[in-house]
Coordinates of C-alpha atoms and ligand atoms in Angstrom, one line a residue:
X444 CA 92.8 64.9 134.5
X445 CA 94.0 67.9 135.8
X446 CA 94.0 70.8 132.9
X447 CA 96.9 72.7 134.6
X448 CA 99.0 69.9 134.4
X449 CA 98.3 68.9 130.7
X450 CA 101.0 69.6 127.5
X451 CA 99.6 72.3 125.1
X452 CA 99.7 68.7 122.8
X453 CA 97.4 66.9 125.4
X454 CA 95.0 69.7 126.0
X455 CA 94.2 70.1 122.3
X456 CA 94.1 66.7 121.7
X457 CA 91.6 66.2 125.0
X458 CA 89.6 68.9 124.2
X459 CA 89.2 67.6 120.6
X460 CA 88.0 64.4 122.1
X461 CA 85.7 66.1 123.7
X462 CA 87.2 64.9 127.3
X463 CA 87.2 68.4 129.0
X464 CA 84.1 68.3 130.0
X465 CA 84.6 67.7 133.6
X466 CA 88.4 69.3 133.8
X467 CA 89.2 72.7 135.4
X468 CA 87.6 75.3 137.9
X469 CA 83.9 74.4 137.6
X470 CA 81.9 71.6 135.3
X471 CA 81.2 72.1 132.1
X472 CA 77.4 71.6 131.7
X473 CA 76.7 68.9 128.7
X474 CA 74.4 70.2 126.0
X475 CA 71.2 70.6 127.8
X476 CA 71.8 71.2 131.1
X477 CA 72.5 74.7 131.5
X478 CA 70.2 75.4 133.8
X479 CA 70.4 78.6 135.9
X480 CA 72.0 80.6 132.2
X481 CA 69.1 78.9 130.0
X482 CA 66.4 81.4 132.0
X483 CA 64.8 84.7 129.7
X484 CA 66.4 85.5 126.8
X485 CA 68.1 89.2 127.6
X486 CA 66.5 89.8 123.9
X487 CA 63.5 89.7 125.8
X488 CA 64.8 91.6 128.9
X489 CA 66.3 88.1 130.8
X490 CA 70.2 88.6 132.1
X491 CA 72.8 88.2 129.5
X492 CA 75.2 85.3 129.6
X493 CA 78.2 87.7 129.3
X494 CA 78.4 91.3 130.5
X495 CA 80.9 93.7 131.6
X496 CA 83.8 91.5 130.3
X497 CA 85.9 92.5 127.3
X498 CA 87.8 90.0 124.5
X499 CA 91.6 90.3 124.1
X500 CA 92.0 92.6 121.4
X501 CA 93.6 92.2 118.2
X502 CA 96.0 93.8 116.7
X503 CA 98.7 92.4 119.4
X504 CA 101.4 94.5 120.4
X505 CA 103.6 94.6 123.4
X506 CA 107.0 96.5 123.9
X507 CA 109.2 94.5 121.8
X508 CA 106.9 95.6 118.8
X509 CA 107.3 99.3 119.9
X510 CA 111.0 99.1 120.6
X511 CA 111.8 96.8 117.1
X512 CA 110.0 100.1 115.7
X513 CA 111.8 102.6 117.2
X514 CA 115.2 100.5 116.3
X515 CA 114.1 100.7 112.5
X516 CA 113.2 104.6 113.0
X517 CA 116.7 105.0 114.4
X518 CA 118.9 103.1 112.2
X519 CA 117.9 105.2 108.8
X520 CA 117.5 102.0 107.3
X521 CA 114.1 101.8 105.8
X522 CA 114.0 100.4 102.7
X523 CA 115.0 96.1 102.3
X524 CA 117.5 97.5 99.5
X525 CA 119.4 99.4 101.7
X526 CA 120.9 96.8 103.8
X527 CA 121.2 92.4 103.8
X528 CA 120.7 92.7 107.4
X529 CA 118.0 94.6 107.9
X530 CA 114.2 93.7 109.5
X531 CA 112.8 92.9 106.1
X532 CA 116.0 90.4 105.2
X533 CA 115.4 88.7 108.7
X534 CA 112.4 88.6 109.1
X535 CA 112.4 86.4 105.6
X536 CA 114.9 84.3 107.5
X537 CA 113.0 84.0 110.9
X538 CA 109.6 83.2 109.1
X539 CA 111.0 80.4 106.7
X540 CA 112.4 78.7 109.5
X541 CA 109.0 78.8 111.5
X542 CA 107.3 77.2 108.4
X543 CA 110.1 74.8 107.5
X544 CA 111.1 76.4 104.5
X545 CA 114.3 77.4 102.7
X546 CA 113.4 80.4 101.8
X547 CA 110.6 83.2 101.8
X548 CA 110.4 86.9 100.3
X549 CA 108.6 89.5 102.1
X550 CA 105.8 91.4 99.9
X551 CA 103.7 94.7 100.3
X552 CA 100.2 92.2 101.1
X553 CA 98.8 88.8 100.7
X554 CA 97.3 90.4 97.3
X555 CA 101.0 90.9 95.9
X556 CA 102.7 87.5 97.3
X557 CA 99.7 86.0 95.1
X558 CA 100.6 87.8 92.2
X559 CA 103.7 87.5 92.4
X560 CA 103.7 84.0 92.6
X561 CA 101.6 84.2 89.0
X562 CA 104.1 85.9 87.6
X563 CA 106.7 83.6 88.7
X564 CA 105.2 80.7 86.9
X565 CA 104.9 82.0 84.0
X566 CA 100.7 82.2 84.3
X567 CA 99.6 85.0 82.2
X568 CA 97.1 86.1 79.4
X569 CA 94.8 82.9 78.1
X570 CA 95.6 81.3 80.8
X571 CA 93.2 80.3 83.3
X572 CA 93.8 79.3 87.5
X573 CA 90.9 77.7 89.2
X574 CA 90.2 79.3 92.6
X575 CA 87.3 79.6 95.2
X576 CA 84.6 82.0 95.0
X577 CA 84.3 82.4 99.1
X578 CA 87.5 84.1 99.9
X579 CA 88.8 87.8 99.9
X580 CA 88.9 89.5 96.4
X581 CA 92.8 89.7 96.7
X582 CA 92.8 86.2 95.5
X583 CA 90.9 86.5 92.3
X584 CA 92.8 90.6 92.1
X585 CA 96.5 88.5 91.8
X586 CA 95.2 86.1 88.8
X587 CA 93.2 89.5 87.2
X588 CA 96.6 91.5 87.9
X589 CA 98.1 89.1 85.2
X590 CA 95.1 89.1 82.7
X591 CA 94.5 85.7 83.4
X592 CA 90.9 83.9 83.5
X593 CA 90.0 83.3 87.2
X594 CA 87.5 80.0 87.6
X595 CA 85.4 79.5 90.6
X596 CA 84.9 76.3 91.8
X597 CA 81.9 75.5 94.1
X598 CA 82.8 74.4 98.0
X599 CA 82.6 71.5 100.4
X600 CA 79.4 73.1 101.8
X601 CA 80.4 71.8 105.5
X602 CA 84.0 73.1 105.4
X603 CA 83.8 76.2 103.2
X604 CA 86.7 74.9 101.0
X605 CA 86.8 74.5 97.3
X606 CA 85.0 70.9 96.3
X607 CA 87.6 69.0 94.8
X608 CA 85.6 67.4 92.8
X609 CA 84.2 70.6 91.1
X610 CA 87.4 71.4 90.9
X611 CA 88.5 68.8 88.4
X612 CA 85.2 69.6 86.6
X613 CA 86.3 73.0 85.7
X614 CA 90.2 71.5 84.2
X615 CA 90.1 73.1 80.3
X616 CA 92.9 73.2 78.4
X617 CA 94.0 76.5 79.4
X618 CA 94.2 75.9 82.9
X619 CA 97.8 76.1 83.9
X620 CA 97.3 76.3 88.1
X621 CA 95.1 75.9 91.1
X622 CA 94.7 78.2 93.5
X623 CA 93.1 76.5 97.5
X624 CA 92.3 79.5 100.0
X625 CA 92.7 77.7 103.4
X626 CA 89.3 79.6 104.5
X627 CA 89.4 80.6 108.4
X628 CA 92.9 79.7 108.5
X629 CA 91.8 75.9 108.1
X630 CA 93.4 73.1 105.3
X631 CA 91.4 72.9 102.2
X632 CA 91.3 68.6 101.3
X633 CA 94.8 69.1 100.2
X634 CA 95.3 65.6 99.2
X635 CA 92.9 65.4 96.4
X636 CA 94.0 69.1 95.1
X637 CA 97.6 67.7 95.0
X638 CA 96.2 64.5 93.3
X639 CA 94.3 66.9 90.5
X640 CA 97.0 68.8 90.2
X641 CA 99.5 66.1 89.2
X642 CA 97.3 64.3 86.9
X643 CA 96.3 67.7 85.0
X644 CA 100.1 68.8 85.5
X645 CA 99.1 72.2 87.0
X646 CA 100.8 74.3 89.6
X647 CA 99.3 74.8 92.9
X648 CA 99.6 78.1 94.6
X649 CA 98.3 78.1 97.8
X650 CA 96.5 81.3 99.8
X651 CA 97.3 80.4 103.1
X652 CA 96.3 84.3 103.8
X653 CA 94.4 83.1 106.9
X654 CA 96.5 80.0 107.8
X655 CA 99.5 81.1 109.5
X656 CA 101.2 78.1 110.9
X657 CA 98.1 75.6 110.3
X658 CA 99.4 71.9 109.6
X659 CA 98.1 69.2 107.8
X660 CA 99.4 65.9 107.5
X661 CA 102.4 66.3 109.1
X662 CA 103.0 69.9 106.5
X663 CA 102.9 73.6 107.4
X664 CA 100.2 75.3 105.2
X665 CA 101.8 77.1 102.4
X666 CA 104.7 74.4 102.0
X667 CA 102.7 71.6 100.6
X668 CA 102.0 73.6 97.1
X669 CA 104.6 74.9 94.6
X670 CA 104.4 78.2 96.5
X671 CA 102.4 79.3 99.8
X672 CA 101.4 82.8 100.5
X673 CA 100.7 84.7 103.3
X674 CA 98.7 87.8 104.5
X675 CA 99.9 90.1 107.4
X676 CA 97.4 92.5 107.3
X677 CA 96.0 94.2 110.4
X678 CA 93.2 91.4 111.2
X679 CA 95.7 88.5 110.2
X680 CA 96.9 86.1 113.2
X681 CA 100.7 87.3 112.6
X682 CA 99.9 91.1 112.0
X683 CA 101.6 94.3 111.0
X684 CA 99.1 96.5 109.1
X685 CA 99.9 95.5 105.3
X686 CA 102.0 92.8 104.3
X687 CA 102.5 89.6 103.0
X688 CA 105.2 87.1 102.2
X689 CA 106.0 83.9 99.7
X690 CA 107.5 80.8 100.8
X691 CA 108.8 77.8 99.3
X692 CA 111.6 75.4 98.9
X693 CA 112.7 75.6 95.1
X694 CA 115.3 77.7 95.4
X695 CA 115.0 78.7 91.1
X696 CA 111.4 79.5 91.5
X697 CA 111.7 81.7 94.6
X698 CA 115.1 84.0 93.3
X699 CA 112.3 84.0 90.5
X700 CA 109.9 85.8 93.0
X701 CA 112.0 87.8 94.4
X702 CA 112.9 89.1 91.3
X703 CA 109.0 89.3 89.8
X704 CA 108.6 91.7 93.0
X705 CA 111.1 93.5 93.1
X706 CA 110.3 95.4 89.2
X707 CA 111.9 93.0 87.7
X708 CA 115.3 93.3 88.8
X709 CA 117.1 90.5 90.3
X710 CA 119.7 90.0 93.0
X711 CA 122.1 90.2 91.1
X712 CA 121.3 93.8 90.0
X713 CA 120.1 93.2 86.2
X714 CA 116.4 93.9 85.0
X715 CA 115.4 91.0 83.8
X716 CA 111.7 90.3 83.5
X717 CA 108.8 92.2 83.6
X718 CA 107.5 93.0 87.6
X719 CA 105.5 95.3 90.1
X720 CA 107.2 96.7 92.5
X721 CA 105.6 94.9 95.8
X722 CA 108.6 95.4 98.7
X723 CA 107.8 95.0 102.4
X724 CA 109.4 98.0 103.9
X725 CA 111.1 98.1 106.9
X726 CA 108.9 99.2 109.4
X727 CA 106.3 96.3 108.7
X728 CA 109.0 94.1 109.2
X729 CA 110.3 95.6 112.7
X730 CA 106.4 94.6 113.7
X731 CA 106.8 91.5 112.3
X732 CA 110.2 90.7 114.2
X733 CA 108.5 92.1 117.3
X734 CA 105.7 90.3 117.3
X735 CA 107.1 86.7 116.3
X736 CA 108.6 85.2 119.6
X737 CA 105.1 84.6 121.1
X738 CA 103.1 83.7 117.5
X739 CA 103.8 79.9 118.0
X740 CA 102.6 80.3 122.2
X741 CA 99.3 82.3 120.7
X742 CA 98.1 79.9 118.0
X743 CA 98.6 76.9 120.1
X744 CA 96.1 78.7 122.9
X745 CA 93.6 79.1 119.8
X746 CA 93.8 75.9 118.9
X747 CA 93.0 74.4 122.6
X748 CA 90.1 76.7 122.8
X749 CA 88.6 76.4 119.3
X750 CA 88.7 72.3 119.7
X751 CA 87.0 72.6 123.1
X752 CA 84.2 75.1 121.9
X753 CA 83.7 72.4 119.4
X754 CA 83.2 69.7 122.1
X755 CA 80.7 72.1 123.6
X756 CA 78.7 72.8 120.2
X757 CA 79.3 69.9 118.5
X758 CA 76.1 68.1 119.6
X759 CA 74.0 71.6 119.7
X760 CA 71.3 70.9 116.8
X761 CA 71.6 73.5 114.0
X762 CA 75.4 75.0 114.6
X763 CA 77.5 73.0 112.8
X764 CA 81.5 73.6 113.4
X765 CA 83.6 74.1 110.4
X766 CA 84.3 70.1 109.0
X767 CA 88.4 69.6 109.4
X768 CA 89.8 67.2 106.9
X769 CA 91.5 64.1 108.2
X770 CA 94.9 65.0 108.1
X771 CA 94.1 67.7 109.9
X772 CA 96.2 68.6 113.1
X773 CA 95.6 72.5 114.2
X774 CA 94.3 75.0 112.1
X775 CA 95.5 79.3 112.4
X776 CA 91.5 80.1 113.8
X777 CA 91.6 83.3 112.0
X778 CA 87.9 82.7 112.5
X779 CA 85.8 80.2 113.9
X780 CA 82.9 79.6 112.1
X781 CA 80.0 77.0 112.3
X782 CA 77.0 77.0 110.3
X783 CA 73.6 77.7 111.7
X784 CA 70.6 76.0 110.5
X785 CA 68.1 77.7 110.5
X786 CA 65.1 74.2 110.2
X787 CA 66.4 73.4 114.0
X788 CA 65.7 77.0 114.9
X789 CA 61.7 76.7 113.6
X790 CA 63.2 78.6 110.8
X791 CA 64.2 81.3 112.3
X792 CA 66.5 83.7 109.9
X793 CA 69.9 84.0 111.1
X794 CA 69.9 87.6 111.8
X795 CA 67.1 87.3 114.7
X796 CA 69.5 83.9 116.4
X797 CA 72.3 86.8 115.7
X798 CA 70.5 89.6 117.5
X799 CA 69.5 87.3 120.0
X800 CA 72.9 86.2 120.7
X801 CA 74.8 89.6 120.6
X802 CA 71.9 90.9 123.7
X803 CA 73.4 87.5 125.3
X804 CA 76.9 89.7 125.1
X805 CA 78.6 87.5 122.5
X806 CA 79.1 88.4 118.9
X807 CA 79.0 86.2 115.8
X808 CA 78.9 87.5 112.3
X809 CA 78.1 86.4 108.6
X810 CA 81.5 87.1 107.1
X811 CA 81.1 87.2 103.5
X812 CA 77.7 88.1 102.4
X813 CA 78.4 86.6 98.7
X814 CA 80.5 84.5 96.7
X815 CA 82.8 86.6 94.2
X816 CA 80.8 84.5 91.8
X817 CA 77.9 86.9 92.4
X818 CA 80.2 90.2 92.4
X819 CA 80.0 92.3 88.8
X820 CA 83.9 91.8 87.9
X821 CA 82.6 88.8 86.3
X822 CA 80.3 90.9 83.4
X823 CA 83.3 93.4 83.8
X824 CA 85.8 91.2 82.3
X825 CA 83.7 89.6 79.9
X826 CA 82.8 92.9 78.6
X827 CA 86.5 93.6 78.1
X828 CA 88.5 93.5 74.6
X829 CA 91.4 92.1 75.9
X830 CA 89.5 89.2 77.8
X831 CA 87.8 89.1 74.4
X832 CA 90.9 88.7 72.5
X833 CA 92.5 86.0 75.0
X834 CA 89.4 83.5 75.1
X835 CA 87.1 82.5 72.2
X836 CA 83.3 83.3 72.8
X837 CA 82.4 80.2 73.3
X838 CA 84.7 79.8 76.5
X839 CA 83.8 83.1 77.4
X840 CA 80.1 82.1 77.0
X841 CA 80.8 78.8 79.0
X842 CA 82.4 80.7 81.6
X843 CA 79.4 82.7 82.6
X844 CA 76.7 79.8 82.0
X845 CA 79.0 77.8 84.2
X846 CA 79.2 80.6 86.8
X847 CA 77.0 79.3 89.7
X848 CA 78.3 77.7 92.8
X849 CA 75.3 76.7 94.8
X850 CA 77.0 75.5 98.2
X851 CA 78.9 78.9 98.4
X852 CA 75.5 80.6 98.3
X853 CA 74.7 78.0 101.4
X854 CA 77.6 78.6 102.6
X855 CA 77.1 82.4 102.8
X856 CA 73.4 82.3 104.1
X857 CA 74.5 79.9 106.9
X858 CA 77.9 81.0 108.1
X859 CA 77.9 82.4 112.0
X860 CA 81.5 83.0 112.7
X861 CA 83.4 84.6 115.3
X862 CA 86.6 86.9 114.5
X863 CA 88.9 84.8 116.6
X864 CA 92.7 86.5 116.3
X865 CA 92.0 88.1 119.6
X866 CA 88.9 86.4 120.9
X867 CA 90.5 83.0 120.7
X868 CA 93.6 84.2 123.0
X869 CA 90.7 84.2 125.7
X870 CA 90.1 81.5 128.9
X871 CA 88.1 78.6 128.8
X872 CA 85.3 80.3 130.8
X873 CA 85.2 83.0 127.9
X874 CA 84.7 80.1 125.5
X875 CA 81.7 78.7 128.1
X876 CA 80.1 82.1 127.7
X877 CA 79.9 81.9 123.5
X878 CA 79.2 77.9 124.2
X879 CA 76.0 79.0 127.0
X880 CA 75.1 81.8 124.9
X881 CA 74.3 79.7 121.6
X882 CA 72.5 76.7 123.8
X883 CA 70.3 79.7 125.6
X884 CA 69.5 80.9 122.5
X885 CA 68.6 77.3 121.0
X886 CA 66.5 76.1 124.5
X887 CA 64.5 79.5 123.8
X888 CA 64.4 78.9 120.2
X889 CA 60.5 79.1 120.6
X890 CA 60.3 82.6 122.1
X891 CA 62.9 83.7 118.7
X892 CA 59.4 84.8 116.2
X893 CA 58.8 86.9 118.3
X894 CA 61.9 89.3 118.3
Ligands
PLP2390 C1 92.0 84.3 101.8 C2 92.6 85.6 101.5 N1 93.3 85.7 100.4 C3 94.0 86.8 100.1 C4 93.9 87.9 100.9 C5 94.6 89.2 100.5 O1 95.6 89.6 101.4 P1 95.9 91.1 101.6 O2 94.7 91.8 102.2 O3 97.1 91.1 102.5 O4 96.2 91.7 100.3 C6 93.2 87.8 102.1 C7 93.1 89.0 103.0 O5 92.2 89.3 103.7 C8 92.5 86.6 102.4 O6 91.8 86.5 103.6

């Protein structure tokens, strides 16, 4: 099997099967034969895996970005209001199409398409949407925005996604919507959330902030809920500083959106509910638009190397890569992350592998050091008159005994991730060096205590 001659479909599927191994320029060593690279750790003054090379770097911009900028600055138009055809307008169109949606409206960030979407569905105060406590606190900010009761649900410890099951657990009678955060750009088990969902009779919103283009059985992330919303903010595989957009199909609910965002006032020019004013302005758009015609190209390249670093560290004892869901069939790789276990190491804490690995010349990080469930909005709210007034004390009083979520707290000691919008765009023989790097650091795992 020659890799140069393989589909973009074959070589992910290949290299998810692990059947890369001996494809391309040089062999891939197996796990445990890496020989000449597993010598001194550079920690400890050996040669580094990796040096002198650099990562593709992320933001991506090439000309058409600049010119689709300097067309916007020309034109005068820089506000969506002043004309239908403008960037914002369509690059509405241009994204629903690439998710297989009727429709999608542009917003200011992630933070206000979730909002918005609250809005839309009439979720408001005394009402409560159940939501994961590893994610970024725009999520919890959009339910908060609308004096609603945010509820954290516990994770799948091996996938970082809300636990279904705790999930249903945490259904009261106020609950009016679920809220899955596709975390690193990967599905949450959408099938059960759906399957909750239905039998409670609760909207599902979904934060595909991180999951540009991800698909699960046979559905773009974002389309399988009631709405889907996106992030474009700087770090965010599709990228234009701030922004965010909505998408979905019922074409009620989204003139609905539109109008939450947009203060209230509809396309047909009346004010008619209450709304922020969360717009995507022109020049994020003309980034947008610029930046489009190659997204599809990029994701599939991260793809093919995230599933063949997982055939490299798949058998490496104590990383575990992020658990897919069946259903599964390519994920954004806004990060890759894997868990490190620190009893394969000889205990080792993670920040000595860490330190190890980054004098190897490749980088992994902790991402979020705690669950939100552990931030102090929590005593905040509870503290509040207004909370006070919407929920009795005893569900107040519920709420914070019920507050714990034990796997995110795993989750969050464990994680080892790499920030993979630009890293992932690399070759296969980057992807050897983060794959050598780890398994030097593991063979040496005895020389670690005494970094
Ligand atoms: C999972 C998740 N949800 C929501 C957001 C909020 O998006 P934004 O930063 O565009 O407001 C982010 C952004 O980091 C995110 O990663």
């Amino acid at each position: 099997m020659d890799r140069n001659n393989l589909t973009r479909r074959q070589f992910i599927a290949a290299a998810s099967a692990g059947s890369l191994a001996a494809v391309g320029s040089r062999t891939i060593p197996a796990y445990g034969n890496i020989t000449n690279r597993a010598s001194k750790l550079a920690i400890l003054g050996g040669e580094p895996v990796r040096k002198n090379k650099s990562w593709p770097r992320w933001p991506y911009w090439d000309e058409k970005v600049v010119d689709s900028i300097v067309k916007t600055t020309k034109s005068r138009i820089w506000c969506r209001i002043q004309s239908k055809s403008g960037t914002v307008p369509t690059f509405e169109k241009q994204f629903a199409e690439l998710m297989g949606t009727k429709f999608c409206v542009a917003t200011g960030s992630g933070t206000q398409a979730l909002h918005t979407c609250v809005e839309a569905l009439g979720i408001g105060p005394g009402d409560e949407v159940i939501t994961s406590p590893y994610t970024d606190p725009g999520t919890i900010a959009s339910i908060l925005a609308a004096r609603a009761l945010p509820v954290l649900a516990d994770l799948d410890r091996e996938s970082y996604q809300l636990d279904p099951d705790d999930v249903e657990r945490r259904v009261t009678e106020n609950t009016k919507a679920i809220m899955p955060v596709h975390m690193m750009g990967q599905p949450c088990h959408m099938d059960a959330i759906c399957k909750i969902a239905k039998k409670h009779n609760l909207k599902v919103i979904e934060d595909a902030a991180q999951a540009h283009l991800s698909e699960y059985q046979g559905k773009k992330l974002g389309t399988i809920g009631d709405l889907g919303c996106f992030s474009f903010q700087s770090s965010k595989t599709i990228a234009c500083g701030e922004g965010g957009g909505i998408i979905g199909n019922d074409e009620a609910l989204m003139d609905k959106c539109y109008t939450v965002h947009n203060h209230g006032t509809s396309r047909r020019g009346r004010t008619e509910v209450a709304g922020p004013k969360y717009r995507m302005n022109e020049f994020e758009a003309a980034v947008l638009l610029g930046q489009l015609p190659g997204a599809a190209e990029r994701f599939a390249r991260r793809n093919a190397n995230a599933a063949y670093l997982t055939s490299r560290l798949k058998d490496v004892p104590g990383i575990r890569p992020q658990k897919l869901y069946e259903g599964t069939a390519s994920g954004s790789y806004y990060l890759y992350a894997t868990s490190y276990l620190k009893e394969h190491f000889n205990d080792v804490e993670r920040s000595t592998f860490l330190k190890a690995l980054r004098a190897e010349g490749v980088s992994l990080s902790p991402y979020i050091a705690q669950g939100l469930h552990r931030e102090p909005w929590i005593e905040h709210i509870l503290s509040q008159p207004v909370y006070q007034k919407m929920f009795s004390k005893r569900r107040l009083e519920r709420y914070r005994r019920e507050s714990a979520c034990p796997n995110c707290d795993q989750v969050c000691q464990e994680m080892a991730m790499i920030w993979a919008s630009g890293p992932l765009l690399g070759t296969k023989e980057d992807m050897d060096d983060v794959a050598d790097a780890i398994v030097k650091v593991y063979e040496n795992k005895d020389k670690l205590s005494s970094i």
